[in-house]
Short mmCIF file of C-alpha atoms in Angstrom, two decimals:
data_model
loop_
_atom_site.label_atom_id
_atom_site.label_comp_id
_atom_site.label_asym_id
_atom_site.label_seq_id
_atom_site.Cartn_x
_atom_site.Cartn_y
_atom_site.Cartn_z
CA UNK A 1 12.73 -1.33 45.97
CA UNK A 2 11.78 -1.86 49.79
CA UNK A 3 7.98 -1.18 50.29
CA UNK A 4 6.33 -0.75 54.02
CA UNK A 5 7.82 0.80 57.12
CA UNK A 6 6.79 -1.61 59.74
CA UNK A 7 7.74 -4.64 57.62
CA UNK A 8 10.46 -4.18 55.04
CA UNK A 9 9.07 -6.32 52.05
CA UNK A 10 11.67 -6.71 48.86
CA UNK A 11 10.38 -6.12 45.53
CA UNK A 12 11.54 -5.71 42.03
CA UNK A 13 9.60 -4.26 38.90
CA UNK A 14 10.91 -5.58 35.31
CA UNK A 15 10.33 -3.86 32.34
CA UNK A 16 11.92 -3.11 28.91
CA UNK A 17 12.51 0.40 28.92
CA UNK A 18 10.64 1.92 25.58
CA UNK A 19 7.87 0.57 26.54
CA UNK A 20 7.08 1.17 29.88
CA UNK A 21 8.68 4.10 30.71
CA UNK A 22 6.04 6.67 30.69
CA UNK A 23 3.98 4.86 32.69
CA UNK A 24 5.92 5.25 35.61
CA UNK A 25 3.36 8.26 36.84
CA UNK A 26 1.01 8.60 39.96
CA UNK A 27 -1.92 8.00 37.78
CA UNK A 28 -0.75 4.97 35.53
CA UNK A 29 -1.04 1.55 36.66
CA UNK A 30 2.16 0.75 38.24
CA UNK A 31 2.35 3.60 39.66
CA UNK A 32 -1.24 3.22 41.56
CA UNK A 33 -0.23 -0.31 42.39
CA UNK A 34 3.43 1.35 44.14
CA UNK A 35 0.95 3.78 45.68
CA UNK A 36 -1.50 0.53 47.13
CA UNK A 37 1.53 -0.98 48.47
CA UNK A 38 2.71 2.13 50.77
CA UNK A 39 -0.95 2.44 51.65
CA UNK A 40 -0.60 -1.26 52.99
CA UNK A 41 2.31 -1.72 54.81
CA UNK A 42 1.26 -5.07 55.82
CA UNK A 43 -0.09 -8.48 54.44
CA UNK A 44 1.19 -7.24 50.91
CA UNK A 45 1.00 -10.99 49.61
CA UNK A 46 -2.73 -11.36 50.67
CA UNK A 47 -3.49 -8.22 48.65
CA UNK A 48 -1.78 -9.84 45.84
CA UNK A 49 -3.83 -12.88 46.32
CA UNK A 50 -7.41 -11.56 46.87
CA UNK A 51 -6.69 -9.08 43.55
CA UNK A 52 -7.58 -6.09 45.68
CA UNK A 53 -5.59 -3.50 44.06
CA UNK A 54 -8.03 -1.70 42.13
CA UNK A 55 -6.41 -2.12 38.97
CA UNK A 56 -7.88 -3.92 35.74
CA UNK A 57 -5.18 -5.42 33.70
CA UNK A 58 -3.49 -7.18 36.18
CA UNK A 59 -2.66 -10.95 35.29
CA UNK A 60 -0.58 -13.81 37.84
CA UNK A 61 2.20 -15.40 36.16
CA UNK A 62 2.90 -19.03 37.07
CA UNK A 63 6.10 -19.36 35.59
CA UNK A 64 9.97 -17.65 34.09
CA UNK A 65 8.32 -18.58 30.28
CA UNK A 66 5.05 -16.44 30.61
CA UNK A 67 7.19 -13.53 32.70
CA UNK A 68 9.58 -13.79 29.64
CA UNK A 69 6.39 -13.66 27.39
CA UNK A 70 4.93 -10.64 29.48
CA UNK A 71 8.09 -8.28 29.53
CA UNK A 72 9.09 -8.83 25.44
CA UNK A 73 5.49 -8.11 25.05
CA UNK A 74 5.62 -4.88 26.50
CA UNK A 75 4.62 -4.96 29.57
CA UNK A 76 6.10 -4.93 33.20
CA UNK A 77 6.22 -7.63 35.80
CA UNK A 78 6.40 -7.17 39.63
CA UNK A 79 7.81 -9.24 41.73
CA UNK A 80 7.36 -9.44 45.84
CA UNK A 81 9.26 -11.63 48.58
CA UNK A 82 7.07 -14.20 49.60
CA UNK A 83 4.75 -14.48 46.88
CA UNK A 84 4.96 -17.58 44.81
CA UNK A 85 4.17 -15.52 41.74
CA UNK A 86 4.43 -12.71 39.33
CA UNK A 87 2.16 -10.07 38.72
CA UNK A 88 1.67 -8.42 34.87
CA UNK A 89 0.31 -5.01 34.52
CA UNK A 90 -0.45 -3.98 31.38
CA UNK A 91 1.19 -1.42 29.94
CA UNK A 92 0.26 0.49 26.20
CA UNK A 93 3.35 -1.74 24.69
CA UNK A 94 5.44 -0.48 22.28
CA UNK A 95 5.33 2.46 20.13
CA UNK A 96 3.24 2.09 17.49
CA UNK A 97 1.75 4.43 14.59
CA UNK A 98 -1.75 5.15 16.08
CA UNK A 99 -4.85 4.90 15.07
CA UNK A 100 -4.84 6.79 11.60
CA UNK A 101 -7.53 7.12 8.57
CA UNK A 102 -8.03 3.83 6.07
CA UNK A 103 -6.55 4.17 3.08
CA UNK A 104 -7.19 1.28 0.51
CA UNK A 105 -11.12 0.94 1.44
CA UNK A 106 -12.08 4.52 0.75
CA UNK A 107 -15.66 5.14 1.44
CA UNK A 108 -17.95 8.36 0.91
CA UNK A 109 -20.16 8.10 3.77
CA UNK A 110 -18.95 6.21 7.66
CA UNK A 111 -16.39 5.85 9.77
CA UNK A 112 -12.75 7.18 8.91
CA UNK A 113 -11.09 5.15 11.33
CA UNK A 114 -8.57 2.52 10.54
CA UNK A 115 -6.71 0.07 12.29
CA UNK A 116 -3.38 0.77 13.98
CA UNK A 117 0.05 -1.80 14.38
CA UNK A 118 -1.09 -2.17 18.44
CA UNK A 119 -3.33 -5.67 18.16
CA UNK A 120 -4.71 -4.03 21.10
CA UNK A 121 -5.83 -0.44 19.98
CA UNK A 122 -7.31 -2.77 16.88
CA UNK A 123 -9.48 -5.07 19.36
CA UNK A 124 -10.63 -2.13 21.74
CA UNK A 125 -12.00 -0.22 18.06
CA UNK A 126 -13.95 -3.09 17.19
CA UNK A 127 -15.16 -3.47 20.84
CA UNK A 128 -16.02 0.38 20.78
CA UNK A 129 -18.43 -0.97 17.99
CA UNK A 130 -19.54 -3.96 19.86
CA UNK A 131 -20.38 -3.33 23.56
CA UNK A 132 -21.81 -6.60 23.97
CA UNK A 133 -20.73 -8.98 27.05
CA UNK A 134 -20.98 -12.03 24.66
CA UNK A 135 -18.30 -10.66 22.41
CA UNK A 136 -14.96 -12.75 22.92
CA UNK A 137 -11.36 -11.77 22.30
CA UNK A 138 -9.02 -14.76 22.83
CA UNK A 139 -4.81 -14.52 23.03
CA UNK A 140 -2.70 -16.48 21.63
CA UNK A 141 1.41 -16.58 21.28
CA UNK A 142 2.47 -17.64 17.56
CA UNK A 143 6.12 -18.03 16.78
CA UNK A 144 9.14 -19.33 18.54
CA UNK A 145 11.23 -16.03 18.24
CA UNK A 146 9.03 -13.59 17.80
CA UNK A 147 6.10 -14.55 20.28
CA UNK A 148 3.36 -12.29 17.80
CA UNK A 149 0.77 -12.15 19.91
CA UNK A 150 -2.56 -12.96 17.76
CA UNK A 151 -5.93 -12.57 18.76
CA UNK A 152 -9.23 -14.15 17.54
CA UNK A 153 -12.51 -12.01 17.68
CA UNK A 154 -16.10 -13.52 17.72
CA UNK A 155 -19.51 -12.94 19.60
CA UNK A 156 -20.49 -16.08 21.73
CA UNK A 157 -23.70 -17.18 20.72
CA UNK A 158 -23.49 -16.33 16.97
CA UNK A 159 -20.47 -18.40 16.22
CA UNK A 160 -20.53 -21.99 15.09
CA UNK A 161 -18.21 -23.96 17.76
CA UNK A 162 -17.24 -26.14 14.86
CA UNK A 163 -16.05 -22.90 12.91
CA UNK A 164 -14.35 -21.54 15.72
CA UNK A 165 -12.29 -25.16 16.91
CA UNK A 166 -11.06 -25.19 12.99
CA UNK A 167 -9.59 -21.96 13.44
CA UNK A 168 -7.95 -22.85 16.58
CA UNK A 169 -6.53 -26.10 14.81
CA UNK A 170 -5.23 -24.37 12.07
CA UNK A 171 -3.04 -21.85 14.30
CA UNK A 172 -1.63 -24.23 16.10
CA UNK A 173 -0.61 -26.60 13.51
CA UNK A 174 2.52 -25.21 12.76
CA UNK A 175 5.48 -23.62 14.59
CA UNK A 176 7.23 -20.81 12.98
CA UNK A 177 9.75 -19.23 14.22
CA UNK A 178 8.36 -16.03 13.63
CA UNK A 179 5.14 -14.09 12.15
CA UNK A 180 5.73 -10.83 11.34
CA UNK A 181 2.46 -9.63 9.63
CA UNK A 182 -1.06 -11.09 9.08
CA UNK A 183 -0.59 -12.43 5.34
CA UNK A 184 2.08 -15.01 6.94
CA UNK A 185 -0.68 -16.00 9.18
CA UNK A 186 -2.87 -16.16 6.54
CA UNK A 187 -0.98 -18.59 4.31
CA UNK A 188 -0.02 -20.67 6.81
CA UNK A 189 -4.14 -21.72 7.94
CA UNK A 190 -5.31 -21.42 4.21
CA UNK A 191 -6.79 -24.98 2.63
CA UNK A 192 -6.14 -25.19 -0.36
CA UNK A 193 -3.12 -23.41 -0.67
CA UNK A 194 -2.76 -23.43 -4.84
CA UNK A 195 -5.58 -21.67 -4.80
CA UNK A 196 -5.27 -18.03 -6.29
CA UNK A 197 -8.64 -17.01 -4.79
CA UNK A 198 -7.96 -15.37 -0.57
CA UNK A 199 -10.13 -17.71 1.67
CA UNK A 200 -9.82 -14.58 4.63
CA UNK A 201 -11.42 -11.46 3.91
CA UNK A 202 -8.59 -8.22 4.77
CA UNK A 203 -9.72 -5.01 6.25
CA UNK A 204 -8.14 -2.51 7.18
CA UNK A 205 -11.49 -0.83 8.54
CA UNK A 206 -13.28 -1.38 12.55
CA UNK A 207 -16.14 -1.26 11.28
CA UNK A 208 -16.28 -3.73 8.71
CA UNK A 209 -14.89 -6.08 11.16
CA UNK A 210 -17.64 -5.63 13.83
CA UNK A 211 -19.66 -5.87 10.67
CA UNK A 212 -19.08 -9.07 10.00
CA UNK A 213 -18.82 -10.30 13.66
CA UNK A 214 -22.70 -9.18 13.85
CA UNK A 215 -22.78 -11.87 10.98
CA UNK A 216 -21.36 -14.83 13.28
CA UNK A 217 -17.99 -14.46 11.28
CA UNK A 218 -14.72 -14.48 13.26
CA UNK A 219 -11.85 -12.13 13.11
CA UNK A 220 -7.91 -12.67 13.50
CA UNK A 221 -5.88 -10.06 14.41
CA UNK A 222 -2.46 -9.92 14.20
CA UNK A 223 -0.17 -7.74 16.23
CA UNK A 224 1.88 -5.22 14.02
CA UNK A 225 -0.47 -5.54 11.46
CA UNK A 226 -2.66 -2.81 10.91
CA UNK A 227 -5.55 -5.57 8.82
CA UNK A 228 -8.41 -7.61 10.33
CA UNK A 229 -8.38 -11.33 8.64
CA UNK A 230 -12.32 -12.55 8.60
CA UNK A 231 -13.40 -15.88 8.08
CA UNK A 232 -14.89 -17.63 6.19
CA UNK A 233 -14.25 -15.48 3.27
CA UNK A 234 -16.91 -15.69 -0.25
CA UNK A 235 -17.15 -14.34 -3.14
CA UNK A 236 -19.94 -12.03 -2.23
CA UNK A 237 -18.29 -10.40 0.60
CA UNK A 238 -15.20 -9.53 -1.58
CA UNK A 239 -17.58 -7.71 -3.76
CA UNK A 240 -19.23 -5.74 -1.25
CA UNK A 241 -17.96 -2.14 0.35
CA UNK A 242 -17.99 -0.94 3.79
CA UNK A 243 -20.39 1.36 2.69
CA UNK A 244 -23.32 -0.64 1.15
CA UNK A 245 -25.25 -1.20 4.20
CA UNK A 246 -25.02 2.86 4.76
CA UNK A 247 -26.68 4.05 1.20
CA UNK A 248 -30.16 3.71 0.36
CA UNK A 249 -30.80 0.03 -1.30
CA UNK A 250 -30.87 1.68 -4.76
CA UNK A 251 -27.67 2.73 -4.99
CA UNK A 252 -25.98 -0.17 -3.17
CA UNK A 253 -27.70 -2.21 -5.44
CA UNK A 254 -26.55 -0.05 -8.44
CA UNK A 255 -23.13 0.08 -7.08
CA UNK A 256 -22.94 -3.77 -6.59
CA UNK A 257 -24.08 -4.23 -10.21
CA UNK A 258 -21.62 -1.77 -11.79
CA UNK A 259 -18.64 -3.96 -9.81
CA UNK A 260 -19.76 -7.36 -11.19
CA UNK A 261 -19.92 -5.72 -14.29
CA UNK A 262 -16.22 -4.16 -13.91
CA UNK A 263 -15.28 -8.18 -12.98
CA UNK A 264 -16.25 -9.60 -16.13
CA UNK A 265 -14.62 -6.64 -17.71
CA UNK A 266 -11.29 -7.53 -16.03
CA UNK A 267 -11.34 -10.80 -16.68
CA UNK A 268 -12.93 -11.62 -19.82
CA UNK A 269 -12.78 -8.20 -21.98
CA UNK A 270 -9.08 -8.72 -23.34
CA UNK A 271 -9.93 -12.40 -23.90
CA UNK A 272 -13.22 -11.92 -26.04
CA UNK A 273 -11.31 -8.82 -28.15
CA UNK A 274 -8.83 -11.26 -29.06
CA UNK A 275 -11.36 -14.28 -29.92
CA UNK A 276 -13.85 -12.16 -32.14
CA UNK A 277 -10.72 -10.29 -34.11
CA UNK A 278 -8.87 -13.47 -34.95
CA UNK A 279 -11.74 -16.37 -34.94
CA UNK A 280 -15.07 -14.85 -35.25
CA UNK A 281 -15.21 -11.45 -37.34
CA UNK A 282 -18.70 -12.01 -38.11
CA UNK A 283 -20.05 -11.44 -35.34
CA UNK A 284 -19.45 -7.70 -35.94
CA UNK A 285 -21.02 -4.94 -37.89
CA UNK A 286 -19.26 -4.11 -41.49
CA UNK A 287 -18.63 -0.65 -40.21
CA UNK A 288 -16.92 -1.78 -36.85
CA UNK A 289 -14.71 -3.67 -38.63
CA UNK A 290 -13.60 -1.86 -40.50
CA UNK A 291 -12.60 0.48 -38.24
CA UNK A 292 -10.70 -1.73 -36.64
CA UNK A 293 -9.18 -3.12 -39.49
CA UNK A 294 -8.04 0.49 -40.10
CA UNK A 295 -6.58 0.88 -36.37
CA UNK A 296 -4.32 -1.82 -37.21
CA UNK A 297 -3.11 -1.36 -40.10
CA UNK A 298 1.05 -0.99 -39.85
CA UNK A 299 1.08 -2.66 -36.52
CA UNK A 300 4.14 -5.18 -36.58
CA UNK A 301 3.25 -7.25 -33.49
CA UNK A 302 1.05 -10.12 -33.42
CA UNK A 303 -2.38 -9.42 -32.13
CA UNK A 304 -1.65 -11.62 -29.18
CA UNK A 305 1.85 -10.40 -28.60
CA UNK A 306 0.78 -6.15 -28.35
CA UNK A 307 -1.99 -6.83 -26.33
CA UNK A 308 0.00 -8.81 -23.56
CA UNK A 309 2.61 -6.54 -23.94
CA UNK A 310 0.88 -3.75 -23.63
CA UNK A 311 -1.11 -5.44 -20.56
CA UNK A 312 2.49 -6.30 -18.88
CA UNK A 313 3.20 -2.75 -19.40
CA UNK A 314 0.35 -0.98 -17.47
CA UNK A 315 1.04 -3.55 -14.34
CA UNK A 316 4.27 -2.01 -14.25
CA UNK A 317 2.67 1.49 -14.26
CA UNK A 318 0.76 -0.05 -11.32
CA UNK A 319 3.52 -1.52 -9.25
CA UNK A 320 5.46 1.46 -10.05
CA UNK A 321 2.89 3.70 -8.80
CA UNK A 322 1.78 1.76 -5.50
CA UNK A 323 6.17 2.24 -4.95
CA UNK A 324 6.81 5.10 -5.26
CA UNK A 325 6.23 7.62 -2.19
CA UNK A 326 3.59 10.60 -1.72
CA UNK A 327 1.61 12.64 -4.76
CA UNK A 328 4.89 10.97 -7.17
CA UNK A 329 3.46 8.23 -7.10
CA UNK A 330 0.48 8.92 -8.27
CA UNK A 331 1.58 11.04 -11.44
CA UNK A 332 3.36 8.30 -12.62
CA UNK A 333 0.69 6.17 -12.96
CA UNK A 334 -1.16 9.02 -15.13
CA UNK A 335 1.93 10.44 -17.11
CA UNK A 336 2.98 6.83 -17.87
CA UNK A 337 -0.47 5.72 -19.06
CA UNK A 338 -0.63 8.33 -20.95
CA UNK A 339 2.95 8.89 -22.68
CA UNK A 340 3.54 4.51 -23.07
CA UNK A 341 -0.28 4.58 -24.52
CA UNK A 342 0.67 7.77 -26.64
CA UNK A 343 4.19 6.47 -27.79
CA UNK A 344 3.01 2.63 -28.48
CA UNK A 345 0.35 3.95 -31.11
CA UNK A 346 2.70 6.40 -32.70
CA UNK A 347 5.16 3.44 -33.53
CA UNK A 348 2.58 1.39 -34.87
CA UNK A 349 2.94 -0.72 -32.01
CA UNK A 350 -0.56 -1.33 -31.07
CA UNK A 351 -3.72 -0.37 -32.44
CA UNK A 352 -5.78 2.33 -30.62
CA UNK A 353 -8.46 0.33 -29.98
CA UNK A 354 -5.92 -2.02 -28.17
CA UNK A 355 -4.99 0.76 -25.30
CA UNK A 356 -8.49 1.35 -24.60
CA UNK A 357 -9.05 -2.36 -24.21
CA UNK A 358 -6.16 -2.76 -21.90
CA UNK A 359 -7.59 1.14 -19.68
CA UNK A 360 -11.40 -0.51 -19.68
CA UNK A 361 -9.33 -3.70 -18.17
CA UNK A 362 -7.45 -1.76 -15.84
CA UNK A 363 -10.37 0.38 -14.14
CA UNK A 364 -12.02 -2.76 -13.83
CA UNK A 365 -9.96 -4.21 -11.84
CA UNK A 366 -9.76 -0.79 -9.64
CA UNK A 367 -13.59 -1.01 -9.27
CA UNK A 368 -12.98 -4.09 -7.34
CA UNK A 369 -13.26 -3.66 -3.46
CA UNK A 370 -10.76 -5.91 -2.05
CA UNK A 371 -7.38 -5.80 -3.27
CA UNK A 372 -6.51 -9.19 -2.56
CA UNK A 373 -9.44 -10.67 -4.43
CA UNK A 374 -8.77 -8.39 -7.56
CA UNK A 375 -5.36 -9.61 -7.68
CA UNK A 376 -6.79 -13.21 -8.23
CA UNK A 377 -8.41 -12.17 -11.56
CA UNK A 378 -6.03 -10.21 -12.36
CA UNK A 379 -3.75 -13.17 -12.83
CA UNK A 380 -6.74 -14.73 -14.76
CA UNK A 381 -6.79 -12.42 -16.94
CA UNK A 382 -3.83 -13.27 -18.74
CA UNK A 383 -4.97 -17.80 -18.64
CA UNK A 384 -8.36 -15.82 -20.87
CA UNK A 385 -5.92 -13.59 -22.99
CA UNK A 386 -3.97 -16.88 -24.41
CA UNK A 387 -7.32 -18.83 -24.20
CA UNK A 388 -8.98 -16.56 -26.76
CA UNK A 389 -6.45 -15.94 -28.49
CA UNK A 390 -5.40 -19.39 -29.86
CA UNK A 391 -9.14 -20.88 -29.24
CA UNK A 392 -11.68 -17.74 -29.63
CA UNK A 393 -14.96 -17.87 -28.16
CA UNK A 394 -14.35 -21.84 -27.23
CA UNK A 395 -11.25 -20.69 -25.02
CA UNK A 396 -13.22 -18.05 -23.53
CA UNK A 397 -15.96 -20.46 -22.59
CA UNK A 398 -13.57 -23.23 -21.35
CA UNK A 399 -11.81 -20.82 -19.30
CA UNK A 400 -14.94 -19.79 -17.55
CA UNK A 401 -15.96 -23.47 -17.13
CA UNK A 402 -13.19 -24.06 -15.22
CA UNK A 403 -13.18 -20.84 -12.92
CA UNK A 404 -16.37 -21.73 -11.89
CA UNK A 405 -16.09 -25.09 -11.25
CA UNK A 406 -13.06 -24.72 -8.96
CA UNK A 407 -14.46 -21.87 -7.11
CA UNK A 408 -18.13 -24.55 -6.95
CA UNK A 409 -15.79 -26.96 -4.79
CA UNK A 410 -13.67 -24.45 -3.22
CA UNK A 411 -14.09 -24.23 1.02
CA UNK A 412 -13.71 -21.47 3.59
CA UNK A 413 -13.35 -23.33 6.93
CA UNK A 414 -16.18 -25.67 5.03
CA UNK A 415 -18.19 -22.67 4.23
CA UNK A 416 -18.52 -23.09 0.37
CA UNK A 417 -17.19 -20.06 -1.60
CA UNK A 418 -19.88 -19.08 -3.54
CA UNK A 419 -22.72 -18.74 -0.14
CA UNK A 420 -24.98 -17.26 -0.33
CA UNK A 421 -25.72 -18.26 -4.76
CA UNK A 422 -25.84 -21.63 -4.41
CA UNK A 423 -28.57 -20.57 -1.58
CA UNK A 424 -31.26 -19.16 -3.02
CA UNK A 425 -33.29 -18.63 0.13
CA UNK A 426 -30.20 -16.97 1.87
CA UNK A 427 -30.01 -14.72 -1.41
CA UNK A 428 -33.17 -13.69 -0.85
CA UNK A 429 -33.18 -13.24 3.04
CA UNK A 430 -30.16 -11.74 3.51
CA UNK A 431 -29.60 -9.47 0.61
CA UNK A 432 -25.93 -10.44 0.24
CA UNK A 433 -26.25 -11.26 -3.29
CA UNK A 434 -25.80 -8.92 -6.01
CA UNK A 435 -29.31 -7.06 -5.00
CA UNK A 436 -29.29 -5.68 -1.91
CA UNK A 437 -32.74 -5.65 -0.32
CA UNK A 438 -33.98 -3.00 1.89
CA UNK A 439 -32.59 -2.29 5.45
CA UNK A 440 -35.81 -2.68 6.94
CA UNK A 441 -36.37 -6.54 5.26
CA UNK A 442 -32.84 -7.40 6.49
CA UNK A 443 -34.22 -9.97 8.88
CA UNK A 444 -31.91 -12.50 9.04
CA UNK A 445 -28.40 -13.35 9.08
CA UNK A 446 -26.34 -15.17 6.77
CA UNK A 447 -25.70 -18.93 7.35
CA UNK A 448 -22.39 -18.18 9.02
CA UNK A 449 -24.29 -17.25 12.11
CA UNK A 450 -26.10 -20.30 14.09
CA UNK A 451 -29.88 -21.12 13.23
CA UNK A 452 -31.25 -20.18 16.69
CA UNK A 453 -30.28 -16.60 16.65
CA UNK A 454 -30.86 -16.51 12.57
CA UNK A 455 -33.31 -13.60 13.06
CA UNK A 456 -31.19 -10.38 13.31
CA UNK A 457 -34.12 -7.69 13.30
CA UNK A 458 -37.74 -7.91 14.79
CA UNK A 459 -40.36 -5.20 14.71
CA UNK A 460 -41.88 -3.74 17.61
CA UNK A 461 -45.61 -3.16 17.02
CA UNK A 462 -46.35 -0.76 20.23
CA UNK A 463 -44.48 0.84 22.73
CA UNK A 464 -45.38 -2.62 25.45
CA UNK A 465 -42.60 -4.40 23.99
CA UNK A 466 -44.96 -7.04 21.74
CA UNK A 467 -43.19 -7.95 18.40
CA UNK A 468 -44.33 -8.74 15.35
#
C-alpha cells in the first residue's frame, strides 16, 4: 500500500490470515493506525518514533526473528520505507474456545468463570481481579518450533525475588522443541521429578489464581492451555477449595475436616481392612466378625487378590467414564459400579463388605479438590493395599512413615511441602491449616509473601483514617 498524497511513502502490513482478518475494520487497531497515517501525510517515520498513534498494543521490532515471532503469534506487523523497524499491533490471535464455565473445580457459591486456550484472555481475567499497578505479567517464548508463548504472573512487592529468579531459571534451562500444554511445562521445571506428589498447584479458575497472587505466590500461564500453574505448591493448598474463603468459617472448617478425613480414607482404608482381617482379628467385636466371616464365605480369591482386583476394576469405571463424551459418560460410571459390584458378589467373587470398602475408597478420593494431588494417593493406595496385606498393622504404619518423611524433605521452589504445619505460628495466623479462622482475624499472609508487607488486613478505628 502507498500512504500520503504529497509524499508517496511504501508500506506493507503482514499478517497470517485467520487471525487477523477481522480486524481489518475502521475501529480495530490497524485499521485506526491506516486511518493516522492518511491523517498525516507527512513525517510518517517521526510518528512511528515518538509512538503518537493513539494505539496501546503497539510494540517496535528490532529484528526478522521477533517479526517472525510476532506474525506466527498472531499478530500483524507493519512495515514503512524509511523506518529502521517494524511495528506489532496486537491483534486477538487465533481462534480460541472463549472464556467458558470451570468444570473440574465446581463450587456452590463465586465466580463461574474459567479460563480460556488465549494466554491472553487468561491474564486479562486475573487482572480483572487484580487492578493493582504493582501486579506484573512477564512474556516469554518457550520452544524452538512451536514458540508457546508463556507468561508468569506475580504482584511486585509481595513476591520473594529469590522465588521469582528460580522460576525464571527453571524455564530457561531447557530447550524443547515444542510445549504444547502446561503439564509439559510443568514437568520440565519440577525438582524432584520421581516424586508422585505435583509441586504446582492447577486451576482452571481466575479467581483462585488472583487468590493466591494476593498470597505472594506466582502464576504460569501457558498459551493453549486453559490451567493456571501456581507456585510453590503444599499440601494445604491442594486441600483447600475455591470456595473456603467465601463460606462462613464453620463450614469451611467443617468442609476442610470432612476432606482430610476422605484422604486417610483413600489411602489407608483398603490397607487397614486387609491388615485387621488377615493379622489382627482381635481387634474386632465377636459379632463383626462374624459377619464378615459370613460375607466371605465361598469367595475363591485371595483376600488380597479380590480386593485389588476389584480396586483395578473401579479405575477402569473411572477412566472409562472421564472418556467417554457427554451424559454417557457419566452413566457408565453408575451402571458399571453398580452391575461389576452386583455381578462380582453373585459369583462369590468378593465379599460384600469388600465393594463397599473399595466405593468408601473411591468417594474419597472424589472428595479431594485437586485432581492432580488425588491422583498421587491414589497410586498410594495400592504401596498400603500390599503393605497390609502381607505385614498388617506394621505395613500400614511403615507405609505412613515413609509418606511422611518424604513429603518432610520434599521442596517447592525451597518452600517446604508441608508450610504452613511445620509452622505453628503461620497455622495459627493465617488459617491455612485444617481450621480455618475467621475472615475478620485473617491478618496476615502466608510465608510465601515477603515479611514487610506480612500484614494483609488492618482495622480502621474511625472514619480519620487511624488504624488499629
Amino acid at each position: 500500500m502507498r500512504l500520503g498524497e504529497d509524499r508517496k511513502v511504501d508500506c506493507l502490513m503482514v499478517y497470517i490470515e485467520v487471525t487477523v482478518s477481522n480486524m481489518m475494520l475502521d475501529d480495530s487497531a490497524i485499521g485506526k493506525m491506516i486511518n493516522h497515517f492518511w491523517k498525516y501525510r507527512r513525517k510518517n517515520t517521526g510518528i512511528l518514533k515518538n509512538n503518537s498513534l493513539g494505539i496501546a498494543d503497539v510494540q517496535k521490532l528490532e529484528n526478522m526473528d521477533e517479526v517472525f515471532g510476532a506474525i506466527l503469534s498472531g499478530n500483524a506487523v507493519f512495515f514503512i520505507d524509511g523506518y529502521n523497524k517494524a511495528m506489532k499491533i496486537s491483534s486477538k490471535g487465533y481462534p480460541n474456545m472463549g472464556v467458558s464455565e470451570a468444570e473440574s473445580e465446581k463450587v456452590l457459591r463465586g465466580s463461574r468463570e474459567g479460563f480460556s486456550d488465549s494466554v491472553k484472555t487468561n491474564s486479562a481475567l486475573v487482572r480483572k481481579r487484580i487492578r493493582d499497578t504493582r501486579m506484573k505479567v512477564e512474556e516469554y517464548q518457550s520452544g524452538v518450533r512451536s514458540n508457546t508463548t508463556i507468561q508468569i504472573l506475580y504482584i511486585e512487592d509481595l513476591v520473594h525475588e529469590e522465588l521469582l529468579e528460580e522460576v525464571k531459571n527453571r524455564l530457561e534451562e531447557y530447550k524443547i522443541d515444542g510445549i504444547l500444554d502446561s503439564g509439559m511445562l510443568e514437568q520440565l521445571t519440577e525438582k524432584p521429578w520421581y516424586s508422585p506428589f505435583p509441586q504446582y498447584q492447577v486451576t482452571e479458575r481466575p479467581d483462585r489464581t488472583a487468590l493466591e497472587l494476593l498470597n505472594g505466590k506466582i502464576a504460569l500461564l501457558c498459551d493453549n492451555s486453559p490451567s493456571a500453574l501456581i507456585l510453590p505448591g503444599a499440601f494445604s493448598s491442594f486441600m483447600e477449595s475455591s470456595e473456603d474463603w467465601y463460606h462462613h468459617f464453620e463450614m469451611a472448617t467443617f468442609l476442610r475436616i470432612l476432606r482430610y478425613l476422605a484422604l486417610l480414607t483413600a489411602t489407608l482404608l483398603p490397607g487397614l481392612y486387609l491388615a485387621v482381617i488377615r493379622f489382627h482379628t482381635q481387634i474386632l467385636p465377636t459379632n463383626l466378625l462374624l459377619s464378615f466371616a459370613d460375607a466371605r464365605e465361598g469367595s475363591t480369591f485371595f483376600k488380597c487378590d479380590r480386593t485389588g482386583l476389584l480396586e483395578l476394576a473401579f479405575e477402569l469405571i473411572r477412566e472409562a467414564g472421564v472418556r467417554v463424551p457427554g451424559a454417557l459418560g457419566n452413566a457408565i460410571g453408575i451402571v458399571g459400579g453398580l452391575i461389576i459390584g452386583d455381578a462380582a458378589v453373585s459369583a462369590n467373587l468378593v465379599s460384600p463388605i469388600v465393594v463397599m470398602i473399595v466405593a468408601l475408597t473411591a468417594l474419597g478420593s472424589m472428595v479431594i479438590p485437586d485432581e492432580e494431588f488425588a491422583a498421587a494417593f491414589r497410586l498410594l493406595k495400592y504401596g498400603f493395599l500390599i503393605l497390609g496385606g502381607y505385614l498388617g498393622i506394621y505395613g500400614v504404619v511403615l507405609g505412613i512413615y515413609l509418606t511422611v518423611s518424604h513429603l518432610s524433605g520434599l521442596l517447592s521452589f525451597g518452600i517446604p511441602y508441608l508450610v504452613p504445619f511445620v509452622e505453628e505460628q503461620s497455622v495459627r495466623q493465617t488459617g491455612n491449616g485444617i481450621f480455618r479462622i475467621p475472615f475478620k482475624a485473617r491478618k496476615y499472609r502466608p510465608v510465601y509473601a515477603r515479611k514487610e508487607q506480612s500484614i494483609r488486613l488492618r482495622k480502621i478505628t474511625d472514619r480519620k483514617g487511624r488504624e488499629s
